[in-house]
């Protein structure tokens, strides 16, 4: 299949089939990638990380003994045909008086117990939400995330990995040799487009790539691979890492020579940009120094982020370094005024629409 397919697809007259996209990630970033791809008319398969062990999801995982439902729930909601439908809204309803569980997490848990299958639970919820696409766990095995910071500290657990005072250097799975969910592998093999991110680099995106068979499927696929770099520099995970270091981390974890396109967020204004001011408003204080920020670590925020955040470091030199590693690098403003850490789905869709057709030189 030609990699210059997208112009024909969007022209419409010559489109002969529905094109397939795979979103690989987790957390709060993946739903925005799904929404962007839906805007382009893609049939979307979301391959979802299964390492979440914090918050209400962590409680369910520990007490019910199932794989974490939280990120699966978010993707199901993002794919709902009518997000304003009462059931779709109720699916995301959070019970603050009951361990802050969402109805969707509780439904997935109950349906897993009643049907005997987490996959069947997802299918039932998908039918109720009338989703267009598939939500696929990267694995159905009980797996934990471990990692090492750049200063050599070993950390266990996805939640704890986001609470440290220095960036992560490497993450791995415990146990390391788990089985990939076959449907997730098949979706990757059949994809026309694969989108990594946006989302937390080490705890949402990379954990999927650590599942044996996932990167092999990416390598075998004819799909264009697009990395959407996070907008938010997360304390305890990527604190102080530049956009180039985000890309390099992916390559250290198996994606060397497999990324066709990198989308980087940058506000092209002089002085203090709107997005920068928004980040400062979100943290609630002027960022005076890294030391002061690291001395205070906040609890989970309403947008799903942990600890303090600021924009990922991007400048002309950093962009030049990324271009040495990735065939096509596009720098755009993806900000959303009311949620400065989230990629705007419309802006992301607008860039994806043109970039896939423009990328004719795959690395693999």
Tab-separated table of C-alpha atoms in Angstrom:
chain	number	residue	atom	x	y	z
A	1	UNK	CA	0.000	0.000	0.000
A	2	UNK	CA	1.300	3.451	-0.881
A	3	UNK	CA	2.165	5.661	2.071
A	4	UNK	CA	0.789	8.656	0.191
A	5	UNK	CA	-2.766	7.445	0.625
A	6	UNK	CA	-4.281	10.229	2.667
A	7	UNK	CA	-4.849	12.747	-0.118
A	8	UNK	CA	-7.035	10.195	-1.897
A	9	UNK	CA	-8.804	9.396	1.360
A	10	UNK	CA	-9.737	12.979	2.108
A	11	UNK	CA	-10.627	13.771	-1.491
A	12	UNK	CA	-13.387	11.255	-0.931
A	13	UNK	CA	-14.178	10.455	-4.552
A	14	UNK	CA	-11.638	7.648	-4.807
A	15	UNK	CA	-11.820	6.323	-1.272
A	16	UNK	CA	-12.683	2.632	-1.452
A	17	UNK	CA	-12.530	1.616	2.183
A	18	UNK	CA	-12.486	2.900	5.714
A	19	UNK	CA	-8.946	3.577	6.825
A	20	UNK	CA	-7.684	2.193	10.098
A	21	UNK	CA	-5.754	3.982	12.809
A	22	UNK	CA	-4.220	2.630	15.986
A	23	UNK	CA	-3.768	4.877	19.001
A	24	UNK	CA	-1.140	3.600	21.445
A	25	UNK	CA	-1.080	5.120	24.907
A	26	UNK	CA	-3.133	5.553	28.033
A	27	UNK	CA	-4.022	8.126	30.654
A	28	UNK	CA	-5.725	11.413	29.820
A	29	UNK	CA	-3.845	12.032	26.562
A	30	UNK	CA	-5.031	9.066	24.524
A	31	UNK	CA	-8.713	10.118	24.348
A	32	UNK	CA	-7.709	13.329	22.557
A	33	UNK	CA	-5.783	11.341	19.949
A	34	UNK	CA	-8.872	9.175	19.488
A	35	UNK	CA	-11.099	12.231	19.054
A	36	UNK	CA	-8.675	13.720	16.519
A	37	UNK	CA	-8.579	10.510	14.476
A	38	UNK	CA	-12.366	10.231	14.594
A	39	UNK	CA	-12.565	13.727	13.119
A	40	UNK	CA	-10.653	12.379	10.131
A	41	UNK	CA	-13.060	9.507	9.647
A	42	UNK	CA	-10.749	6.724	10.778
A	43	UNK	CA	-11.814	3.460	12.331
A	44	UNK	CA	-9.770	3.679	15.529
A	45	UNK	CA	-8.356	0.855	17.612
A	46	UNK	CA	-7.002	2.044	20.945
A	47	UNK	CA	-4.185	-0.095	22.344
A	48	UNK	CA	-4.198	0.755	26.035
A	49	UNK	CA	-1.525	0.495	28.714
A	50	UNK	CA	-2.303	-1.927	31.542
A	51	UNK	CA	0.094	-0.725	34.275
A	52	UNK	CA	-2.058	1.859	36.109
A	53	UNK	CA	-2.038	1.159	39.860
A	54	UNK	CA	-3.005	4.519	41.368
A	55	UNK	CA	-6.211	6.221	42.465
A	56	UNK	CA	-9.551	4.446	42.243
A	57	UNK	CA	-8.228	2.203	39.464
A	58	UNK	CA	-5.471	0.992	41.781
A	59	UNK	CA	-8.025	0.202	44.484
A	60	UNK	CA	-10.107	-1.857	42.053
A	61	UNK	CA	-7.042	-3.607	40.703
A	62	UNK	CA	-5.950	-4.626	44.192
A	63	UNK	CA	-9.327	-5.562	45.640
A	64	UNK	CA	-11.014	-7.124	42.595
A	65	UNK	CA	-7.902	-8.746	41.139
A	66	UNK	CA	-8.522	-7.591	37.574
A	67	UNK	CA	-6.392	-5.629	35.132
A	68	UNK	CA	-6.770	-1.855	35.558
A	69	UNK	CA	-10.019	-0.549	33.990
A	70	UNK	CA	-9.433	3.227	34.186
A	71	UNK	CA	-7.641	3.945	30.903
A	72	UNK	CA	-9.899	1.519	29.045
A	73	UNK	CA	-12.905	3.426	30.405
A	74	UNK	CA	-11.505	6.758	29.187
A	75	UNK	CA	-11.018	5.389	25.680
A	76	UNK	CA	-14.515	3.908	25.591
A	77	UNK	CA	-15.936	7.288	26.568
A	78	UNK	CA	-13.877	9.047	23.892
A	79	UNK	CA	-15.333	6.694	21.271
A	80	UNK	CA	-18.957	7.048	22.381
A	81	UNK	CA	-21.219	7.944	19.456
A	82	UNK	CA	-23.022	10.574	21.524
A	83	UNK	CA	-20.897	11.882	24.406
A	84	UNK	CA	-23.857	13.967	25.589
A	85	UNK	CA	-26.066	10.911	25.988
A	86	UNK	CA	-27.146	10.316	29.586
A	87	UNK	CA	-25.512	6.889	29.719
A	88	UNK	CA	-22.246	8.209	28.285
A	89	UNK	CA	-22.174	10.940	30.914
A	90	UNK	CA	-23.087	8.495	33.684
A	91	UNK	CA	-20.281	6.186	32.529
A	92	UNK	CA	-17.813	8.900	33.588
A	93	UNK	CA	-19.719	9.841	36.763
A	94	UNK	CA	-17.389	9.773	39.764
A	95	UNK	CA	-18.622	8.813	43.248
A	96	UNK	CA	-16.630	10.993	45.609
A	97	UNK	CA	-18.209	9.260	48.606
A	98	UNK	CA	-17.037	5.808	47.463
A	99	UNK	CA	-13.261	5.838	46.964
A	100	UNK	CA	-13.777	8.248	44.046
A	101	UNK	CA	-14.731	5.381	41.744
A	102	UNK	CA	-16.348	6.086	38.383
A	103	UNK	CA	-19.438	4.216	37.281
A	104	UNK	CA	-17.554	3.006	34.214
A	105	UNK	CA	-14.795	1.430	36.298
A	106	UNK	CA	-17.361	-0.275	38.500
A	107	UNK	CA	-19.301	-1.524	35.470
A	108	UNK	CA	-16.187	-2.965	33.852
A	109	UNK	CA	-15.326	-4.671	37.138
A	110	UNK	CA	-18.816	-6.098	37.658
A	111	UNK	CA	-19.127	-7.239	34.049
A	112	UNK	CA	-15.721	-8.928	34.231
A	113	UNK	CA	-16.886	-10.891	37.264
A	114	UNK	CA	-20.271	-11.761	35.753
A	115	UNK	CA	-18.992	-12.684	32.293
A	116	UNK	CA	-15.661	-14.112	33.418
A	117	UNK	CA	-13.780	-11.987	30.872
A	118	UNK	CA	-12.395	-8.453	30.881
A	119	UNK	CA	-12.562	-8.468	27.079
A	120	UNK	CA	-16.245	-9.365	27.188
A	121	UNK	CA	-16.828	-6.580	29.726
A	122	UNK	CA	-15.251	-4.091	27.303
A	123	UNK	CA	-17.429	-5.362	24.445
A	124	UNK	CA	-20.612	-4.999	26.490
A	125	UNK	CA	-19.755	-1.413	27.450
A	126	UNK	CA	-18.763	-0.682	23.848
A	127	UNK	CA	-22.200	-1.781	22.664
A	128	UNK	CA	-23.949	0.334	25.278
A	129	UNK	CA	-21.909	3.391	24.282
A	130	UNK	CA	-22.309	2.575	20.572
A	131	UNK	CA	-18.618	3.192	19.940
A	132	UNK	CA	-16.989	3.321	16.513
A	133	UNK	CA	-13.762	1.405	16.904
A	134	UNK	CA	-12.202	-0.996	19.382
A	135	UNK	CA	-10.575	-0.636	22.782
A	136	UNK	CA	-7.838	-3.229	23.204
A	137	UNK	CA	-5.701	-3.860	26.286
A	138	UNK	CA	-2.049	-4.286	25.301
A	139	UNK	CA	-2.020	-7.367	27.552
A	140	UNK	CA	-4.510	-9.196	29.746
A	141	UNK	CA	-1.868	-10.324	32.223
A	142	UNK	CA	-1.297	-8.757	35.620
A	143	UNK	CA	1.840	-6.703	35.072
A	144	UNK	CA	3.563	-3.974	37.067
A	145	UNK	CA	5.793	-1.151	35.922
A	146	UNK	CA	9.226	-0.549	37.401
A	147	UNK	CA	11.822	2.037	36.536
A	148	UNK	CA	15.058	3.829	37.253
A	149	UNK	CA	15.541	7.592	37.537
A	150	UNK	CA	18.394	9.476	35.876
A	151	UNK	CA	20.131	9.654	39.260
A	152	UNK	CA	19.994	5.870	39.696
A	153	UNK	CA	17.001	5.417	42.031
A	154	UNK	CA	14.908	2.295	41.359
A	155	UNK	CA	11.145	2.758	41.710
A	156	UNK	CA	8.320	0.192	41.672
A	157	UNK	CA	4.753	0.869	40.546
A	158	UNK	CA	3.252	3.244	37.997
A	159	UNK	CA	1.872	5.573	40.673
A	160	UNK	CA	5.202	5.834	42.479
A	161	UNK	CA	7.060	6.439	39.222
A	162	UNK	CA	5.184	9.719	38.935
A	163	UNK	CA	6.036	10.912	42.447
A	164	UNK	CA	9.823	11.150	42.437
A	165	UNK	CA	11.973	14.254	42.324
A	166	UNK	CA	13.934	13.500	39.152
A	167	UNK	CA	13.133	12.292	35.661
A	168	UNK	CA	13.028	8.659	34.664
A	169	UNK	CA	15.703	7.088	32.488
A	170	UNK	CA	14.292	3.623	31.904
A	171	UNK	CA	11.192	1.579	32.671
A	172	UNK	CA	10.492	-2.143	32.423
A	173	UNK	CA	7.753	-4.649	33.179
A	174	UNK	CA	7.494	-7.137	36.026
A	175	UNK	CA	7.227	-9.853	34.864
A	176	UNK	CA	8.977	-8.925	31.597
A	177	UNK	CA	7.692	-11.766	29.430
A	178	UNK	CA	3.945	-11.354	29.227
A	179	UNK	CA	1.704	-12.153	26.297
A	180	UNK	CA	0.389	-9.367	24.112
A	181	UNK	CA	-3.360	-9.360	23.553
A	182	UNK	CA	-3.610	-10.909	20.043
A	183	UNK	CA	-6.296	-8.489	18.858
A	184	UNK	CA	-4.026	-5.552	19.718
A	185	UNK	CA	-1.191	-7.039	17.669
A	186	UNK	CA	-3.531	-7.700	14.754
A	187	UNK	CA	-4.875	-4.135	14.825
A	188	UNK	CA	-1.328	-2.778	14.608
A	189	UNK	CA	-0.469	-5.075	11.699
A	190	UNK	CA	-3.561	-3.910	9.779
A	191	UNK	CA	-3.235	-0.191	10.571
A	192	UNK	CA	-2.747	2.584	8.039
A	193	UNK	CA	-1.689	5.022	10.753
A	194	UNK	CA	-0.179	4.425	14.207
A	195	UNK	CA	-0.201	7.302	16.678
A	196	UNK	CA	1.950	7.138	19.816
A	197	UNK	CA	0.725	9.538	22.480
A	198	UNK	CA	0.021	12.137	23.505
A	199	UNK	CA	0.307	11.277	27.163
A	200	UNK	CA	2.736	10.507	29.943
A	201	UNK	CA	5.811	9.169	28.199
A	202	UNK	CA	7.099	6.567	30.660
A	203	UNK	CA	3.824	5.517	32.302
A	204	UNK	CA	1.294	5.642	29.443
A	205	UNK	CA	3.055	5.324	26.078
A	206	UNK	CA	6.207	3.266	26.632
A	207	UNK	CA	4.588	0.493	28.776
A	208	UNK	CA	2.691	-0.687	25.686
A	209	UNK	CA	5.940	-0.941	23.740
A	210	UNK	CA	7.446	-3.172	26.423
A	211	UNK	CA	4.875	-5.906	25.795
A	212	UNK	CA	6.633	-8.590	23.708
A	213	UNK	CA	5.255	-8.549	20.180
A	214	UNK	CA	3.989	-4.953	20.100
A	215	UNK	CA	7.124	-3.376	18.610
A	216	UNK	CA	7.546	-6.348	16.264
A	217	UNK	CA	4.024	-5.656	14.972
A	218	UNK	CA	4.847	-1.944	14.500
A	219	UNK	CA	7.956	-2.911	12.542
A	220	UNK	CA	6.001	-5.297	10.313
A	221	UNK	CA	3.130	-2.879	9.732
A	222	UNK	CA	2.945	-0.660	6.643
A	223	UNK	CA	1.494	2.133	8.768
A	224	UNK	CA	3.004	5.551	9.193
A	225	UNK	CA	4.123	5.956	12.803
A	226	UNK	CA	3.478	9.361	14.344
A	227	UNK	CA	4.701	10.414	17.785
A	228	UNK	CA	2.743	13.207	19.442
A	229	UNK	CA	5.059	14.612	22.083
A	230	UNK	CA	3.508	15.581	25.387
A	231	UNK	CA	2.913	19.255	26.107
A	232	UNK	CA	3.424	18.800	29.846
A	233	UNK	CA	6.745	18.265	31.606
A	234	UNK	CA	5.761	16.049	34.521
A	235	UNK	CA	7.539	16.161	37.845
A	236	UNK	CA	8.663	12.680	38.819
A	237	UNK	CA	8.572	11.380	35.263
A	238	UNK	CA	9.976	13.716	32.599
A	239	UNK	CA	10.961	16.688	34.773
A	240	UNK	CA	13.561	18.733	32.887
A	241	UNK	CA	13.578	16.544	29.765
A	242	UNK	CA	13.438	18.293	26.408
A	243	UNK	CA	11.280	17.244	23.467
A	244	UNK	CA	14.365	15.599	21.939
A	245	UNK	CA	14.868	13.569	25.120
A	246	UNK	CA	11.250	12.394	24.834
A	247	UNK	CA	11.979	11.111	21.333
A	248	UNK	CA	15.287	9.591	22.425
A	249	UNK	CA	13.564	7.771	25.312
A	250	UNK	CA	11.198	6.124	22.836
A	251	UNK	CA	14.162	5.010	20.781
A	252	UNK	CA	15.942	3.588	23.817
A	253	UNK	CA	12.819	1.527	24.491
A	254	UNK	CA	12.725	-0.090	21.070
A	255	UNK	CA	11.488	2.556	18.620
A	256	UNK	CA	14.820	3.339	16.932
A	257	UNK	CA	14.233	3.944	13.185
A	258	UNK	CA	10.487	3.325	13.558
A	259	UNK	CA	9.139	6.880	13.979
A	260	UNK	CA	8.144	8.567	10.709
A	261	UNK	CA	6.754	11.812	12.114
A	262	UNK	CA	7.124	13.781	15.349
A	263	UNK	CA	4.567	16.433	16.294
A	264	UNK	CA	5.947	18.937	18.799
A	265	UNK	CA	4.008	21.587	20.714
A	266	UNK	CA	5.427	25.085	20.823
A	267	UNK	CA	3.776	28.470	21.200
A	268	UNK	CA	5.239	30.748	18.541
A	269	UNK	CA	5.055	34.065	20.399
A	270	UNK	CA	7.626	36.379	21.867
A	271	UNK	CA	7.992	36.715	25.607
A	272	UNK	CA	5.653	34.845	27.898
A	273	UNK	CA	3.138	32.976	25.783
A	274	UNK	CA	-0.489	32.251	26.560
A	275	UNK	CA	0.206	28.564	27.124
A	276	UNK	CA	3.078	29.364	29.460
A	277	UNK	CA	0.862	31.654	31.506
A	278	UNK	CA	-1.772	28.921	31.585
A	279	UNK	CA	0.750	26.421	32.931
A	280	UNK	CA	1.714	28.865	35.665
A	281	UNK	CA	-1.929	29.395	36.561
A	282	UNK	CA	-2.394	25.644	36.754
A	283	UNK	CA	0.508	25.154	39.133
A	284	UNK	CA	-0.642	28.118	41.150
A	285	UNK	CA	2.746	29.837	41.435
A	286	UNK	CA	5.556	31.442	39.475
A	287	UNK	CA	8.240	28.861	38.629
A	288	UNK	CA	11.337	30.366	40.245
A	289	UNK	CA	13.603	27.329	40.172
A	290	UNK	CA	13.588	23.572	39.750
A	291	UNK	CA	14.687	23.176	43.356
A	292	UNK	CA	11.658	24.998	44.740
A	293	UNK	CA	9.322	22.996	42.521
A	294	UNK	CA	10.821	19.680	43.581
A	295	UNK	CA	10.419	20.482	47.256
A	296	UNK	CA	6.647	20.482	46.912
A	297	UNK	CA	4.748	17.650	45.262
A	298	UNK	CA	0.991	17.992	44.947
A	299	UNK	CA	-1.634	15.249	44.918
A	300	UNK	CA	-3.410	14.134	41.738
A	301	UNK	CA	-5.063	16.980	39.882
A	302	UNK	CA	-8.480	17.005	38.281
A	303	UNK	CA	-6.943	16.692	34.794
A	304	UNK	CA	-5.174	13.462	35.738
A	305	UNK	CA	-1.701	14.929	36.123
A	306	UNK	CA	0.498	14.204	39.102
A	307	UNK	CA	2.773	16.651	40.849
A	308	UNK	CA	3.913	19.892	39.274
A	309	UNK	CA	3.879	20.544	35.556
A	310	UNK	CA	5.329	23.004	33.069
A	311	UNK	CA	5.755	23.040	29.273
A	312	UNK	CA	8.157	20.531	27.739
A	313	UNK	CA	11.426	22.243	26.791
A	314	UNK	CA	11.521	23.112	23.080
A	315	UNK	CA	13.835	25.448	21.171
A	316	UNK	CA	15.394	25.625	17.705
A	317	UNK	CA	18.419	23.527	18.668
A	318	UNK	CA	16.194	20.829	20.161
A	319	UNK	CA	14.047	20.737	17.029
A	320	UNK	CA	17.192	20.396	14.903
A	321	UNK	CA	18.321	17.394	16.962
A	322	UNK	CA	14.942	15.718	16.542
A	323	UNK	CA	15.153	16.247	12.772
A	324	UNK	CA	18.416	14.302	12.776
A	325	UNK	CA	16.488	11.275	14.103
A	326	UNK	CA	13.000	11.592	12.576
A	327	UNK	CA	12.227	12.133	8.850
A	328	UNK	CA	9.477	14.699	9.418
A	329	UNK	CA	9.144	17.031	12.407
A	330	UNK	CA	6.299	19.525	12.683
A	331	UNK	CA	6.119	22.178	15.382
A	332	UNK	CA	2.667	23.579	16.102
A	333	UNK	CA	0.606	25.182	18.850
A	334	UNK	CA	-1.752	22.423	20.057
A	335	UNK	CA	-2.895	24.232	23.206
A	336	UNK	CA	-6.421	24.306	24.591
A	337	UNK	CA	-7.143	27.500	26.570
A	338	UNK	CA	-9.045	25.917	29.447
A	339	UNK	CA	-6.879	22.771	29.653
A	340	UNK	CA	-3.292	23.779	28.909
A	341	UNK	CA	-1.818	20.284	29.312
A	342	UNK	CA	-4.200	18.699	26.763
A	343	UNK	CA	-3.789	18.616	22.978
A	344	UNK	CA	-6.724	20.270	21.250
A	345	UNK	CA	-8.374	17.478	19.199
A	346	UNK	CA	-9.315	19.821	16.329
A	347	UNK	CA	-5.805	21.274	16.064
A	348	UNK	CA	-4.313	17.793	16.249
A	349	UNK	CA	-6.709	16.509	13.567
A	350	UNK	CA	-5.857	19.428	11.274
A	351	UNK	CA	-2.142	18.619	11.474
A	352	UNK	CA	-2.626	14.855	11.124
A	353	UNK	CA	-4.755	15.374	8.039
A	354	UNK	CA	-1.907	16.933	6.107
A	355	UNK	CA	1.140	15.330	7.666
A	356	UNK	CA	0.398	11.705	6.787
A	357	UNK	CA	0.053	12.421	3.088
A	358	UNK	CA	3.185	14.579	3.149
A	359	UNK	CA	5.402	11.895	4.671
A	360	UNK	CA	6.705	9.804	1.783
A	361	UNK	CA	9.998	8.588	3.251
A	362	UNK	CA	9.380	5.896	5.859
A	363	UNK	CA	12.391	4.708	7.800
A	364	UNK	CA	11.402	1.105	8.114
